[in-house]
Amino acid sequence: MSGGARILLSLVVIALVAVGIAVWFIRGPGPLAFADGPKVPLADYRGASPAGVPASLAKADIVERGEYLAKAADCMVCHTTPGAKAYAGGLGFKLPFGTLYSTNITPDKETGIGNYSDQDFLNAVQRGKRHDGARLYPAMPYASYTYMSDADALAIKTYLFSLPAVRAAAPDNTLMFPFNQRWGMIFWSALFNPDARYTPDTSKSPEWNRGAYLAEALAHCGECHTPRNLAFALNNRQKFAGAVTAGWRAFNISPDKATGIGGWSDDDLAAYLSTGHAKGHGTASGPMGEAVDHSLSRLAPEDIRAMVAYLRTVPPVASTDMPATTAPPAPPSHKAGVTADARGKMVFQAACVSCHEWSGESLVSPMATLTGAWAVNDPGATNVAQIVISGTRRLTPEGALSMPAFGNAYTDGEIAAVANYVTARFGAKGSKLTAQDVGDLRRQTAQ
């Protein structure tokens, strides 16, 4: 071999190694890489199976079991437009590069999934591949659903096929180039979708394995609570450390004691998951409120406990932009305490104080108490502004207090002012939102 050929070969090898290292770095660890005990195929696991439904539904027919699993997987929220038929799709997801609309998953044969075979359905749920061979965008969380067992996915299909067919074509996506090229998802999936079913960890308890299966395969918690990498895949090096998704902040649910759930009791965490409220920790709103209302609140108590057991074992990650401690109640008089934004105080007095009180300790409902809530202790005030804009409509627990939307009643500047006032008075550090920031938040959530 000539000297020039050897140099060329060396350069090729170096380039291939560099590409391999880059791919390894971008891809990162899988969601369960932190649990390094021995793994076995689901069929070979000798404990209670982590897949399927809880014991109370073990003898239920496949439609009832599929309904439970569909709720655990939170299918309805993403595939239902407010005020429209359930599962008929059309819900818009605002992304930095355009809007993506969810599809109709009723058994309509023309606009839904009525022509999907069992294999077609498994391909879509676990591999991100449509009936016609086109690739799905990962807004459909198939990189999480890939861990779902075939039996559970097909039980969900049976449930969906038991529903009335709804003729409803989804609007055309408005993604800009190159994100409108679906074929590019072939490479994304090759990098970030392992196409592997859940394998139990034999060093962990059956409860832990059930919790892991629920959190990772069905409830896909990481899709909102784990930051994204440059390729918009989950960055599991910061697993559950929190992220902003669709204009709302999903907070840190790692066991970090200061900025995660490490300081929560098991009862508090179970209450928050099953009802969307925990005393001293606030109330779920936005996408998390929807997840509680339509998914987590429908789970059996033993499944909630299993998720708590699993979440406790995830490596803690600190959120550097969150305070180490939340603020105590504010003074009961409006004349005392922080009044950082006079215009914000005027808006709060006109629209908010009757429910939230000047102290932040509500006399109307525990769900309206601001003290201790992550949202008001977030110096970014993302969720405070969104709640003012959109309100909250909570369905659980029965009789839950909802908050009206004020987005049409106040300008962007006024909403920014009241958010800054609320975080300064009731949180650890005041925010500095501008009218432009609020306008950006509106655009991220508008349908």
XYZ file of N, CA, C and O in Angstrom, residues 234-235 257 261 278 388 408:
28
model
N -35.057 12.192 23.688
C -34.900 12.368 25.129
C -33.432 12.270 25.531
O -32.720 11.357 25.113
N -33.005 13.210 26.351
C -31.642 13.211 26.876
C -31.662 12.555 28.255
O -31.828 13.226 29.275
N -33.681 16.246 46.279
C -34.416 16.683 47.471
C -34.810 18.147 47.430
O -35.795 18.547 48.069
N -38.599 15.560 43.566
C -39.605 14.992 44.476
C -38.974 14.303 45.678
O -39.663 13.625 46.426
N -51.354 17.893 45.982
C -50.726 17.435 47.218
C -50.515 18.651 48.107
O -49.966 19.666 47.657
N -52.998 31.812 33.799
C -53.770 33.052 33.654
C -54.374 33.126 32.256
O -55.546 33.484 32.086
N -58.414 36.510 27.382
C -59.125 37.504 26.582
C -59.457 38.762 27.367
O -59.854 39.772 26.779
